[in-house]
């Protein structure tokens, strides 16, 4: 055996012995081993940075309802329900019809265990929105974002009573039933939605999956355009 062959053999054996004594985790990158811890630290840091930025906004203008709402959302992410509910309540002091703050407050109260207060406030907020189809729709979208589906459906139906010719409100109700496994009701509302507003590829696609061919399209009536735009804005928000 030549000198170079002996040298290569010695190096190879040394490498094998070294790795054998290091344990199974030695083959995992350091970044991988500490990934979860580092990710949590990054998330926590990010929340603190965001809170710091919002607090600066409030130093400049304490009456900034949106800033209080955004701060409450950050407390929600930390599961600090009492602090979140407080910020949503303050936001509503400065903007009593901030629907996102209303629905987020209900979620915070429920998560914090104050179910009775949450239910009473939800009834109050829904009743207040009852004079406007747009307000009812916005509240429904807010409840949907907070995964309070029963309240969302109540608001959508309230909006539909006020604006029965809105294709997008019919769509929201159809999707609600579809998500909850009620294909019969989903079919009815989605069909009605498409008849009112055939310019909805997603609805047409969903009806196709249900084995339904929809015809007799008609144009939206003018009074539904603002409602439909609000639903489109919500869809874009979900896609971000």
JSON list of C-alpha atoms in Angstrom, two decimals:
[
{"chain": "A", "resi": 1, "resn": "UNK", "atom": "CA", "xyz": [0.00, 0.00, 0.00]},
{"chain": "A", "resi": 2, "resn": "UNK", "atom": "CA", "xyz": [1.41, 3.37, -1.00]},
{"chain": "A", "resi": 3, "resn": "UNK", "atom": "CA", "xyz": [1.90, 6.31, 1.36]},
{"chain": "A", "resi": 4, "resn": "UNK", "atom": "CA", "xyz": [-1.05, 8.20, -0.13]},
{"chain": "A", "resi": 5, "resn": "UNK", "atom": "CA", "xyz": [-3.34, 5.15, 0.16]},
{"chain": "A", "resi": 6, "resn": "UNK", "atom": "CA", "xyz": [-2.37, 4.70, 3.82]},
{"chain": "A", "resi": 7, "resn": "UNK", "atom": "CA", "xyz": [-2.90, 8.43, 4.47]},
{"chain": "A", "resi": 8, "resn": "UNK", "atom": "CA", "xyz": [-6.36, 8.40, 2.83]},
{"chain": "A", "resi": 9, "resn": "UNK", "atom": "CA", "xyz": [-7.38, 5.30, 4.86]},
{"chain": "A", "resi": 10, "resn": "UNK", "atom": "CA", "xyz": [-6.29, 6.90, 8.16]},
{"chain": "A", "resi": 11, "resn": "UNK", "atom": "CA", "xyz": [-8.21, 10.11, 7.40]},
{"chain": "A", "resi": 12, "resn": "UNK", "atom": "CA", "xyz": [-11.36, 8.17, 6.44]},
{"chain": "A", "resi": 13, "resn": "UNK", "atom": "CA", "xyz": [-11.31, 6.09, 9.64]},
{"chain": "A", "resi": 14, "resn": "UNK", "atom": "CA", "xyz": [-10.76, 9.21, 11.75]},
{"chain": "A", "resi": 15, "resn": "UNK", "atom": "CA", "xyz": [-13.75, 10.95, 10.18]},
{"chain": "A", "resi": 16, "resn": "UNK", "atom": "CA", "xyz": [-15.99, 7.92, 10.78]},
{"chain": "A", "resi": 17, "resn": "UNK", "atom": "CA", "xyz": [-14.94, 7.69, 14.44]},
{"chain": "A", "resi": 18, "resn": "UNK", "atom": "CA", "xyz": [-15.50, 11.42, 14.93]},
{"chain": "A", "resi": 19, "resn": "UNK", "atom": "CA", "xyz": [-19.07, 11.39, 13.61]},
{"chain": "A", "resi": 20, "resn": "UNK", "atom": "CA", "xyz": [-19.93, 8.13, 15.39]},
{"chain": "A", "resi": 21, "resn": "UNK", "atom": "CA", "xyz": [-19.16, 9.76, 18.71]},
{"chain": "A", "resi": 22, "resn": "UNK", "atom": "CA", "xyz": [-21.16, 12.91, 18.06]},
{"chain": "A", "resi": 23, "resn": "UNK", "atom": "CA", "xyz": [-24.68, 11.49, 18.39]},
{"chain": "A", "resi": 24, "resn": "UNK", "atom": "CA", "xyz": [-27.58, 11.61, 15.96]},
{"chain": "A", "resi": 25, "resn": "UNK", "atom": "CA", "xyz": [-28.22, 15.35, 16.36]},
{"chain": "A", "resi": 26, "resn": "UNK", "atom": "CA", "xyz": [-24.73, 16.14, 15.05]},
{"chain": "A", "resi": 27, "resn": "UNK", "atom": "CA", "xyz": [-26.00, 15.54, 11.53]},
{"chain": "A", "resi": 28, "resn": "UNK", "atom": "CA", "xyz": [-28.73, 18.22, 11.95]},
{"chain": "A", "resi": 29, "resn": "UNK", "atom": "CA", "xyz": [-27.88, 21.84, 11.20]},
{"chain": "A", "resi": 30, "resn": "UNK", "atom": "CA", "xyz": [-27.63, 24.08, 14.22]},
{"chain": "A", "resi": 31, "resn": "UNK", "atom": "CA", "xyz": [-30.28, 26.35, 12.74]},
{"chain": "A", "resi": 32, "resn": "UNK", "atom": "CA", "xyz": [-32.66, 23.39, 12.47]},
{"chain": "A", "resi": 33, "resn": "UNK", "atom": "CA", "xyz": [-32.17, 22.35, 16.08]},
{"chain": "A", "resi": 34, "resn": "UNK", "atom": "CA", "xyz": [-32.96, 25.83, 17.37]},
{"chain": "A", "resi": 35, "resn": "UNK", "atom": "CA", "xyz": [-35.57, 26.69, 14.74]},
{"chain": "A", "resi": 36, "resn": "UNK", "atom": "CA", "xyz": [-38.65, 26.61, 16.96]},
{"chain": "A", "resi": 37, "resn": "UNK", "atom": "CA", "xyz": [-37.02, 28.62, 19.71]},
{"chain": "A", "resi": 38, "resn": "UNK", "atom": "CA", "xyz": [-35.63, 31.19, 17.28]},
{"chain": "A", "resi": 39, "resn": "UNK", "atom": "CA", "xyz": [-38.94, 31.41, 15.44]},
{"chain": "A", "resi": 40, "resn": "UNK", "atom": "CA", "xyz": [-40.78, 32.15, 18.70]},
{"chain": "A", "resi": 41, "resn": "UNK", "atom": "CA", "xyz": [-38.18, 34.77, 19.61]},
{"chain": "A", "resi": 42, "resn": "UNK", "atom": "CA", "xyz": [-38.59, 36.38, 16.19]},
{"chain": "A", "resi": 43, "resn": "UNK", "atom": "CA", "xyz": [-42.40, 36.34, 16.52]},
{"chain": "A", "resi": 44, "resn": "UNK", "atom": "CA", "xyz": [-42.24, 37.82, 20.02]},
{"chain": "A", "resi": 45, "resn": "UNK", "atom": "CA", "xyz": [-39.80, 40.49, 18.87]},
{"chain": "A", "resi": 46, "resn": "UNK", "atom": "CA", "xyz": [-42.02, 41.31, 15.93]},
{"chain": "A", "resi": 47, "resn": "UNK", "atom": "CA", "xyz": [-45.04, 41.75, 18.21]},
{"chain": "A", "resi": 48, "resn": "UNK", "atom": "CA", "xyz": [-43.07, 44.00, 20.54]},
{"chain": "A", "resi": 49, "resn": "UNK", "atom": "CA", "xyz": [-41.87, 46.11, 17.61]},
{"chain": "A", "resi": 50, "resn": "UNK", "atom": "CA", "xyz": [-45.42, 46.46, 16.30]},
{"chain": "A", "resi": 51, "resn": "UNK", "atom": "CA", "xyz": [-46.72, 47.37, 19.75]},
{"chain": "A", "resi": 52, "resn": "UNK", "atom": "CA", "xyz": [-44.00, 49.97, 20.11]},
{"chain": "A", "resi": 53, "resn": "UNK", "atom": "CA", "xyz": [-44.97, 51.52, 16.78]},
{"chain": "A", "resi": 54, "resn": "UNK", "atom": "CA", "xyz": [-48.65, 51.62, 17.66]},
{"chain": "A", "resi": 55, "resn": "UNK", "atom": "CA", "xyz": [-47.96, 53.12, 21.09]},
{"chain": "A", "resi": 56, "resn": "UNK", "atom": "CA", "xyz": [-46.06, 55.91, 19.35]},
{"chain": "A", "resi": 57, "resn": "UNK", "atom": "CA", "xyz": [-49.14, 56.53, 17.21]},
{"chain": "A", "resi": 58, "resn": "UNK", "atom": "CA", "xyz": [-51.22, 56.77, 20.37]},
{"chain": "A", "resi": 59, "resn": "UNK", "atom": "CA", "xyz": [-48.75, 59.18, 21.94]},
{"chain": "A", "resi": 60, "resn": "UNK", "atom": "CA", "xyz": [-49.32, 61.46, 18.97]},
{"chain": "A", "resi": 61, "resn": "UNK", "atom": "CA", "xyz": [-53.10, 60.97, 18.97]},
{"chain": "A", "resi": 62, "resn": "UNK", "atom": "CA", "xyz": [-54.72, 58.96, 21.74]},
{"chain": "A", "resi": 63, "resn": "UNK", "atom": "CA", "xyz": [-58.10, 59.28, 20.02]},
{"chain": "A", "resi": 64, "resn": "UNK", "atom": "CA", "xyz": [-56.87, 57.13, 17.10]},
{"chain": "A", "resi": 65, "resn": "UNK", "atom": "CA", "xyz": [-59.53, 54.40, 17.12]},
{"chain": "A", "resi": 66, "resn": "UNK", "atom": "CA", "xyz": [-57.74, 52.26, 14.53]},
{"chain": "A", "resi": 67, "resn": "UNK", "atom": "CA", "xyz": [-54.52, 52.30, 16.58]},
{"chain": "A", "resi": 68, "resn": "UNK", "atom": "CA", "xyz": [-56.40, 51.03, 19.64]},
{"chain": "A", "resi": 69, "resn": "UNK", "atom": "CA", "xyz": [-57.99, 48.35, 17.49]},
{"chain": "A", "resi": 70, "resn": "UNK", "atom": "CA", "xyz": [-54.62, 47.26, 16.05]},
{"chain": "A", "resi": 71, "resn": "UNK", "atom": "CA", "xyz": [-53.12, 47.16, 19.54]},
{"chain": "A", "resi": 72, "resn": "UNK", "atom": "CA", "xyz": [-56.00, 44.99, 20.67]},
{"chain": "A", "resi": 73, "resn": "UNK", "atom": "CA", "xyz": [-55.32, 42.59, 17.80]},
{"chain": "A", "resi": 74, "resn": "UNK", "atom": "CA", "xyz": [-51.73, 42.24, 18.95]},
{"chain": "A", "resi": 75, "resn": "UNK", "atom": "CA", "xyz": [-52.90, 41.45, 22.47]},
{"chain": "A", "resi": 76, "resn": "UNK", "atom": "CA", "xyz": [-55.20, 38.82, 20.94]},
{"chain": "A", "resi": 77, "resn": "UNK", "atom": "CA", "xyz": [-52.18, 37.15, 19.34]},
{"chain": "A", "resi": 78, "resn": "UNK", "atom": "CA", "xyz": [-50.59, 37.00, 22.78]},
{"chain": "A", "resi": 79, "resn": "UNK", "atom": "CA", "xyz": [-53.79, 35.55, 24.29]},
{"chain": "A", "resi": 80, "resn": "UNK", "atom": "CA", "xyz": [-54.02, 38.60, 26.55]},
{"chain": "A", "resi": 81, "resn": "UNK", "atom": "CA", "xyz": [-57.81, 38.69, 26.35]},
{"chain": "A", "resi": 82, "resn": "UNK", "atom": "CA", "xyz": [-58.51, 41.34, 29.01]},
{"chain": "A", "resi": 83, "resn": "UNK", "atom": "CA", "xyz": [-56.03, 43.79, 27.51]},
{"chain": "A", "resi": 84, "resn": "UNK", "atom": "CA", "xyz": [-57.36, 43.09, 24.02]},
{"chain": "A", "resi": 85, "resn": "UNK", "atom": "CA", "xyz": [-60.96, 43.69, 25.11]},
{"chain": "A", "resi": 86, "resn": "UNK", "atom": "CA", "xyz": [-59.93, 46.93, 26.80]},
{"chain": "A", "resi": 87, "resn": "UNK", "atom": "CA", "xyz": [-58.30, 48.27, 23.64]},
{"chain": "A", "resi": 88, "resn": "UNK", "atom": "CA", "xyz": [-61.30, 47.32, 21.49]},
{"chain": "A", "resi": 89, "resn": "UNK", "atom": "CA", "xyz": [-63.57, 49.06, 23.99]},
{"chain": "A", "resi": 90, "resn": "UNK", "atom": "CA", "xyz": [-61.44, 52.22, 23.85]},
{"chain": "A", "resi": 91, "resn": "UNK", "atom": "CA", "xyz": [-61.47, 52.10, 20.05]},
{"chain": "A", "resi": 92, "resn": "UNK", "atom": "CA", "xyz": [-65.26, 52.04, 20.12]},
{"chain": "A", "resi": 93, "resn": "UNK", "atom": "CA", "xyz": [-65.30, 55.04, 22.45]},
{"chain": "A", "resi": 94, "resn": "UNK", "atom": "CA", "xyz": [-63.71, 57.08, 19.66]},
{"chain": "A", "resi": 95, "resn": "UNK", "atom": "CA", "xyz": [-65.45, 55.29, 16.76]},
{"chain": "A", "resi": 96, "resn": "UNK", "atom": "CA", "xyz": [-68.70, 53.65, 17.91]},
{"chain": "A", "resi": 97, "resn": "UNK", "atom": "CA", "xyz": [-69.37, 52.05, 14.51]},
{"chain": "A", "resi": 98, "resn": "UNK", "atom": "CA", "xyz": [-65.96, 50.47, 13.96]},
{"chain": "A", "resi": 99, "resn": "UNK", "atom": "CA", "xyz": [-67.33, 47.03, 13.04]},
{"chain": "A", "resi": 100, "resn": "UNK", "atom": "CA", "xyz": [-63.99, 45.22, 13.23]},
{"chain": "A", "resi": 101, "resn": "UNK", "atom": "CA", "xyz": [-63.51, 46.44, 16.79]},
{"chain": "A", "resi": 102, "resn": "UNK", "atom": "CA", "xyz": [-67.04, 45.39, 17.73]},
{"chain": "A", "resi": 103, "resn": "UNK", "atom": "CA", "xyz": [-66.63, 41.85, 16.46]},
{"chain": "A", "resi": 104, "resn": "UNK", "atom": "CA", "xyz": [-63.09, 41.52, 17.83]},
{"chain": "A", "resi": 105, "resn": "UNK", "atom": "CA", "xyz": [-64.36, 42.62, 21.24]},
{"chain": "A", "resi": 106, "resn": "UNK", "atom": "CA", "xyz": [-66.93, 39.82, 21.21]},
{"chain": "A", "resi": 107, "resn": "UNK", "atom": "CA", "xyz": [-64.18, 37.32, 20.36]},
{"chain": "A", "resi": 108, "resn": "UNK", "atom": "CA", "xyz": [-61.94, 38.61, 23.16]},
{"chain": "A", "resi": 109, "resn": "UNK", "atom": "CA", "xyz": [-64.75, 38.40, 25.70]},
{"chain": "A", "resi": 110, "resn": "UNK", "atom": "CA", "xyz": [-65.59, 34.84, 24.68]},
{"chain": "A", "resi": 111, "resn": "UNK", "atom": "CA", "xyz": [-61.96, 33.75, 24.75]},
{"chain": "A", "resi": 112, "resn": "UNK", "atom": "CA", "xyz": [-61.57, 35.42, 28.14]},
{"chain": "A", "resi": 113, "resn": "UNK", "atom": "CA", "xyz": [-64.50, 33.44, 29.53]},
{"chain": "A", "resi": 114, "resn": "UNK", "atom": "CA", "xyz": [-67.07, 36.24, 29.80]},
{"chain": "A", "resi": 115, "resn": "UNK", "atom": "CA", "xyz": [-69.59, 34.54, 27.52]},
{"chain": "A", "resi": 116, "resn": "UNK", "atom": "CA", "xyz": [-72.70, 36.22, 28.94]},
{"chain": "A", "resi": 117, "resn": "UNK", "atom": "CA", "xyz": [-71.36, 39.73, 28.31]},
{"chain": "A", "resi": 118, "resn": "UNK", "atom": "CA", "xyz": [-70.20, 38.69, 24.84]},
{"chain": "A", "resi": 119, "resn": "UNK", "atom": "CA", "xyz": [-73.67, 37.46, 23.91]},
{"chain": "A", "resi": 120, "resn": "UNK", "atom": "CA", "xyz": [-75.41, 40.58, 25.20]},
{"chain": "A", "resi": 121, "resn": "UNK", "atom": "CA", "xyz": [-73.02, 42.86, 23.33]},
{"chain": "A", "resi": 122, "resn": "UNK", "atom": "CA", "xyz": [-73.31, 40.83, 20.15]},
{"chain": "A", "resi": 123, "resn": "UNK", "atom": "CA", "xyz": [-77.09, 41.19, 20.21]},
{"chain": "A", "resi": 124, "resn": "UNK", "atom": "CA", "xyz": [-76.72, 44.92, 20.82]},
{"chain": "A", "resi": 125, "resn": "UNK", "atom": "CA", "xyz": [-74.22, 45.45, 17.98]},
{"chain": "A", "resi": 126, "resn": "UNK", "atom": "CA", "xyz": [-76.25, 43.39, 15.50]},
{"chain": "A", "resi": 127, "resn": "UNK", "atom": "CA", "xyz": [-79.40, 45.32, 16.38]},
{"chain": "A", "resi": 128, "resn": "UNK", "atom": "CA", "xyz": [-77.61, 48.63, 15.87]},
{"chain": "A", "resi": 129, "resn": "UNK", "atom": "CA", "xyz": [-76.54, 47.53, 12.40]},
{"chain": "A", "resi": 130, "resn": "UNK", "atom": "CA", "xyz": [-80.07, 46.47, 11.55]},
{"chain": "A", "resi": 131, "resn": "UNK", "atom": "CA", "xyz": [-80.98, 49.68, 9.73]},
{"chain": "A", "resi": 132, "resn": "UNK", "atom": "CA", "xyz": [-78.33, 49.28, 7.05]},
{"chain": "A", "resi": 133, "resn": "UNK", "atom": "CA", "xyz": [-77.55, 46.42, 4.68]},
{"chain": "A", "resi": 134, "resn": "UNK", "atom": "CA", "xyz": [-73.95, 47.60, 4.39]},
{"chain": "A", "resi": 135, "resn": "UNK", "atom": "CA", "xyz": [-73.47, 47.82, 8.15]},
{"chain": "A", "resi": 136, "resn": "UNK", "atom": "CA", "xyz": [-74.98, 44.35, 8.58]},
{"chain": "A", "resi": 137, "resn": "UNK", "atom": "CA", "xyz": [-72.72, 42.94, 5.88]},
{"chain": "A", "resi": 138, "resn": "UNK", "atom": "CA", "xyz": [-69.61, 44.55, 7.37]},
{"chain": "A", "resi": 139, "resn": "UNK", "atom": "CA", "xyz": [-70.47, 43.15, 10.78]},
{"chain": "A", "resi": 140, "resn": "UNK", "atom": "CA", "xyz": [-71.00, 39.71, 9.26]},
{"chain": "A", "resi": 141, "resn": "UNK", "atom": "CA", "xyz": [-67.59, 39.87, 7.59]},
{"chain": "A", "resi": 142, "resn": "UNK", "atom": "CA", "xyz": [-66.04, 40.93, 10.90]},
{"chain": "A", "resi": 143, "resn": "UNK", "atom": "CA", "xyz": [-67.65, 38.04, 12.75]},
{"chain": "A", "resi": 144, "resn": "UNK", "atom": "CA", "xyz": [-66.51, 35.66, 10.02]},
{"chain": "A", "resi": 145, "resn": "UNK", "atom": "CA", "xyz": [-62.93, 36.89, 10.38]},
{"chain": "A", "resi": 146, "resn": "UNK", "atom": "CA", "xyz": [-63.19, 36.26, 14.12]},
{"chain": "A", "resi": 147, "resn": "UNK", "atom": "CA", "xyz": [-64.56, 32.74, 13.42]},
{"chain": "A", "resi": 148, "resn": "UNK", "atom": "CA", "xyz": [-67.87, 33.56, 15.08]},
{"chain": "A", "resi": 149, "resn": "UNK", "atom": "CA", "xyz": [-69.89, 31.91, 12.35]},
{"chain": "A", "resi": 150, "resn": "UNK", "atom": "CA", "xyz": [-73.34, 31.90, 13.95]},
{"chain": "A", "resi": 151, "resn": "UNK", "atom": "CA", "xyz": [-73.22, 35.66, 14.43]},
{"chain": "A", "resi": 152, "resn": "UNK", "atom": "CA", "xyz": [-71.86, 36.09, 10.91]},
{"chain": "A", "resi": 153, "resn": "UNK", "atom": "CA", "xyz": [-74.80, 34.18, 9.43]},
{"chain": "A", "resi": 154, "resn": "UNK", "atom": "CA", "xyz": [-77.27, 36.24, 11.46]},
{"chain": "A", "resi": 155, "resn": "UNK", "atom": "CA", "xyz": [-75.73, 39.43, 10.08]},
{"chain": "A", "resi": 156, "resn": "UNK", "atom": "CA", "xyz": [-75.68, 38.15, 6.50]},
{"chain": "A", "resi": 157, "resn": "UNK", "atom": "CA", "xyz": [-79.36, 37.25, 6.69]},
{"chain": "A", "resi": 158, "resn": "UNK", "atom": "CA", "xyz": [-80.09, 40.66, 8.15]},
{"chain": "A", "resi": 159, "resn": "UNK", "atom": "CA", "xyz": [-78.23, 42.26, 5.22]},
{"chain": "A", "resi": 160, "resn": "UNK", "atom": "CA", "xyz": [-80.14, 40.07, 2.78]},
{"chain": "A", "resi": 161, "resn": "UNK", "atom": "CA", "xyz": [-83.49, 41.14, 4.18]},
{"chain": "A", "resi": 162, "resn": "UNK", "atom": "CA", "xyz": [-82.47, 44.74, 3.53]},
{"chain": "A", "resi": 163, "resn": "UNK", "atom": "CA", "xyz": [-80.89, 44.09, 0.12]},
{"chain": "A", "resi": 164, "resn": "UNK", "atom": "CA", "xyz": [-82.36, 40.89, -1.37]},
{"chain": "A", "resi": 165, "resn": "UNK", "atom": "CA", "xyz": [-80.92, 41.66, -4.81]},
{"chain": "A", "resi": 166, "resn": "UNK", "atom": "CA", "xyz": [-77.28, 41.57, -3.72]},
{"chain": "A", "resi": 167, "resn": "UNK", "atom": "CA", "xyz": [-75.46, 38.74, -5.45]},
{"chain": "A", "resi": 168, "resn": "UNK", "atom": "CA", "xyz": [-72.50, 38.95, -3.11]},
{"chain": "A", "resi": 169, "resn": "UNK", "atom": "CA", "xyz": [-74.57, 38.73, 0.08]},
{"chain": "A", "resi": 170, "resn": "UNK", "atom": "CA", "xyz": [-76.30, 35.66, -1.34]},
{"chain": "A", "resi": 171, "resn": "UNK", "atom": "CA", "xyz": [-72.84, 34.30, -2.11]},
{"chain": "A", "resi": 172, "resn": "UNK", "atom": "CA", "xyz": [-71.61, 34.82, 1.46]},
{"chain": "A", "resi": 173, "resn": "UNK", "atom": "CA", "xyz": [-74.57, 32.90, 2.84]},
{"chain": "A", "resi": 174, "resn": "UNK", "atom": "CA", "xyz": [-74.12, 30.16, 0.25]},
{"chain": "A", "resi": 175, "resn": "UNK", "atom": "CA", "xyz": [-70.47, 29.75, 1.19]},
{"chain": "A", "resi": 176, "resn": "UNK", "atom": "CA", "xyz": [-71.38, 29.66, 4.86]},
{"chain": "A", "resi": 177, "resn": "UNK", "atom": "CA", "xyz": [-73.70, 26.71, 4.30]},
{"chain": "A", "resi": 178, "resn": "UNK", "atom": "CA", "xyz": [-71.19, 25.03, 2.02]},
{"chain": "A", "resi": 179, "resn": "UNK", "atom": "CA", "xyz": [-68.48, 25.26, 4.68]},
{"chain": "A", "resi": 180, "resn": "UNK", "atom": "CA", "xyz": [-70.90, 23.71, 7.18]},
{"chain": "A", "resi": 181, "resn": "UNK", "atom": "CA", "xyz": [-71.83, 20.79, 4.92]},
{"chain": "A", "resi": 182, "resn": "UNK", "atom": "CA", "xyz": [-75.32, 21.96, 3.98]},
{"chain": "A", "resi": 183, "resn": "UNK", "atom": "CA", "xyz": [-75.16, 21.58, 0.20]},
{"chain": "A", "resi": 184, "resn": "UNK", "atom": "CA", "xyz": [-78.91, 21.99, -0.32]},
{"chain": "A", "resi": 185, "resn": "UNK", "atom": "CA", "xyz": [-79.01, 25.48, 1.16]},
{"chain": "A", "resi": 186, "resn": "UNK", "atom": "CA", "xyz": [-75.63, 26.30, -0.38]},
{"chain": "A", "resi": 187, "resn": "UNK", "atom": "CA", "xyz": [-77.08, 25.40, -3.79]},
{"chain": "A", "resi": 188, "resn": "UNK", "atom": "CA", "xyz": [-80.07, 27.70, -3.30]},
{"chain": "A", "resi": 189, "resn": "UNK", "atom": "CA", "xyz": [-78.09, 30.76, -2.27]},
{"chain": "A", "resi": 190, "resn": "UNK", "atom": "CA", "xyz": [-75.25, 30.28, -4.75]},
{"chain": "A", "resi": 191, "resn": "UNK", "atom": "CA", "xyz": [-77.70, 29.79, -7.59]},
{"chain": "A", "resi": 192, "resn": "UNK", "atom": "CA", "xyz": [-79.53, 32.96, -6.62]},
{"chain": "A", "resi": 193, "resn": "UNK", "atom": "CA", "xyz": [-76.20, 34.78, -6.32]},
{"chain": "A", "resi": 194, "resn": "UNK", "atom": "CA", "xyz": [-75.16, 33.78, -9.84]},
{"chain": "A", "resi": 195, "resn": "UNK", "atom": "CA", "xyz": [-78.52, 34.73, -11.30]},
{"chain": "A", "resi": 196, "resn": "UNK", "atom": "CA", "xyz": [-78.19, 38.18, -9.80]},
{"chain": "A", "resi": 197, "resn": "UNK", "atom": "CA", "xyz": [-74.54, 38.64, -10.70]},
{"chain": "A", "resi": 198, "resn": "UNK", "atom": "CA", "xyz": [-73.14, 36.25, -13.33]},
{"chain": "A", "resi": 199, "resn": "UNK", "atom": "CA", "xyz": [-69.73, 37.96, -13.20]},
{"chain": "A", "resi": 200, "resn": "UNK", "atom": "CA", "xyz": [-68.56, 35.65, -10.39]},
{"chain": "A", "resi": 201, "resn": "UNK", "atom": "CA", "xyz": [-66.23, 32.95, -11.71]},
{"chain": "A", "resi": 202, "resn": "UNK", "atom": "CA", "xyz": [-65.75, 31.48, -8.24]},
{"chain": "A", "resi": 203, "resn": "UNK", "atom": "CA", "xyz": [-69.49, 30.99, -7.79]},
{"chain": "A", "resi": 204, "resn": "UNK", "atom": "CA", "xyz": [-69.84, 29.49, -11.28]},
{"chain": "A", "resi": 205, "resn": "UNK", "atom": "CA", "xyz": [-66.97, 27.10, -10.50]},
{"chain": "A", "resi": 206, "resn": "UNK", "atom": "CA", "xyz": [-68.53, 26.07, -7.21]},
{"chain": "A", "resi": 207, "resn": "UNK", "atom": "CA", "xyz": [-71.91, 25.48, -8.82]},
{"chain": "A", "resi": 208, "resn": "UNK", "atom": "CA", "xyz": [-70.17, 23.34, -11.42]},
{"chain": "A", "resi": 209, "resn": "UNK", "atom": "CA", "xyz": [-68.69, 21.22, -8.63]},
{"chain": "A", "resi": 210, "resn": "UNK", "atom": "CA", "xyz": [-72.19, 20.79, -7.27]},
{"chain": "A", "resi": 211, "resn": "UNK", "atom": "CA", "xyz": [-73.29, 19.58, -10.69]},
{"chain": "A", "resi": 212, "resn": "UNK", "atom": "CA", "xyz": [-75.46, 22.61, -11.39]},
{"chain": "A", "resi": 213, "resn": "UNK", "atom": "CA", "xyz": [-75.79, 24.57, -14.62]},
{"chain": "A", "resi": 214, "resn": "UNK", "atom": "CA", "xyz": [-77.06, 28.08, -14.04]},
{"chain": "A", "resi": 215, "resn": "UNK", "atom": "CA", "xyz": [-78.65, 30.18, -16.76]},
{"chain": "A", "resi": 216, "resn": "UNK", "atom": "CA", "xyz": [-80.89, 33.24, -16.94]},
{"chain": "A", "resi": 217, "resn": "UNK", "atom": "CA", "xyz": [-78.19, 35.72, -15.83]},
{"chain": "A", "resi": 218, "resn": "UNK", "atom": "CA", "xyz": [-79.23, 39.26, -15.05]},
{"chain": "A", "resi": 219, "resn": "UNK", "atom": "CA", "xyz": [-77.38, 42.44, -14.16]},
{"chain": "A", "resi": 220, "resn": "UNK", "atom": "CA", "xyz": [-77.04, 43.68, -10.61]},
{"chain": "A", "resi": 221, "resn": "UNK", "atom": "CA", "xyz": [-79.42, 46.39, -9.58]},
{"chain": "A", "resi": 222, "resn": "UNK", "atom": "CA", "xyz": [-77.62, 49.66, -8.76]},
{"chain": "A", "resi": 223, "resn": "UNK", "atom": "CA", "xyz": [-78.35, 49.51, -5.03]},
{"chain": "A", "resi": 224, "resn": "UNK", "atom": "CA", "xyz": [-76.13, 46.43, -4.54]},
{"chain": "A", "resi": 225, "resn": "UNK", "atom": "CA", "xyz": [-72.87, 47.76, -5.95]},
{"chain": "A", "resi": 226, "resn": "UNK", "atom": "CA", "xyz": [-71.54, 49.16, -2.70]},
{"chain": "A", "resi": 227, "resn": "UNK", "atom": "CA", "xyz": [-72.33, 45.93, -0.90]},
{"chain": "A", "resi": 228, "resn": "UNK", "atom": "CA", "xyz": [-70.63, 43.88, -3.58]},
{"chain": "A", "resi": 229, "resn": "UNK", "atom": "CA", "xyz": [-67.51, 46.05, -3.50]},
{"chain": "A", "resi": 230, "resn": "UNK", "atom": "CA", "xyz": [-67.28, 45.54, 0.27]},
{"chain": "A", "resi": 231, "resn": "UNK", "atom": "CA", "xyz": [-67.26, 41.76, -0.19]},
{"chain": "A", "resi": 232, "resn": "UNK", "atom": "CA", "xyz": [-64.60, 42.08, -2.88]},
{"chain": "A", "resi": 233, "resn": "UNK", "atom": "CA", "xyz": [-62.45, 44.10, -0.47]},
{"chain": "A", "resi": 234, "resn": "UNK", "atom": "CA", "xyz": [-62.85, 41.35, 2.13]},
{"chain": "A", "resi": 235, "resn": "UNK", "atom": "CA", "xyz": [-61.78, 38.70, -0.41]},
{"chain": "A", "resi": 236, "resn": "UNK", "atom": "CA", "xyz": [-58.65, 40.68, -1.23]},
{"chain": "A", "resi": 237, "resn": "UNK", "atom": "CA", "xyz": [-57.86, 41.00, 2.47]},
{"chain": "A", "resi": 238, "resn": "UNK", "atom": "CA", "xyz": [-58.07, 37.22, 2.89]},
{"chain": "A", "resi": 239, "resn": "UNK", "atom": "CA", "xyz": [-55.79, 36.72, -0.11]},
{"chain": "A", "resi": 240, "resn": "UNK", "atom": "CA", "xyz": [-53.02, 38.94, 1.29]}
]
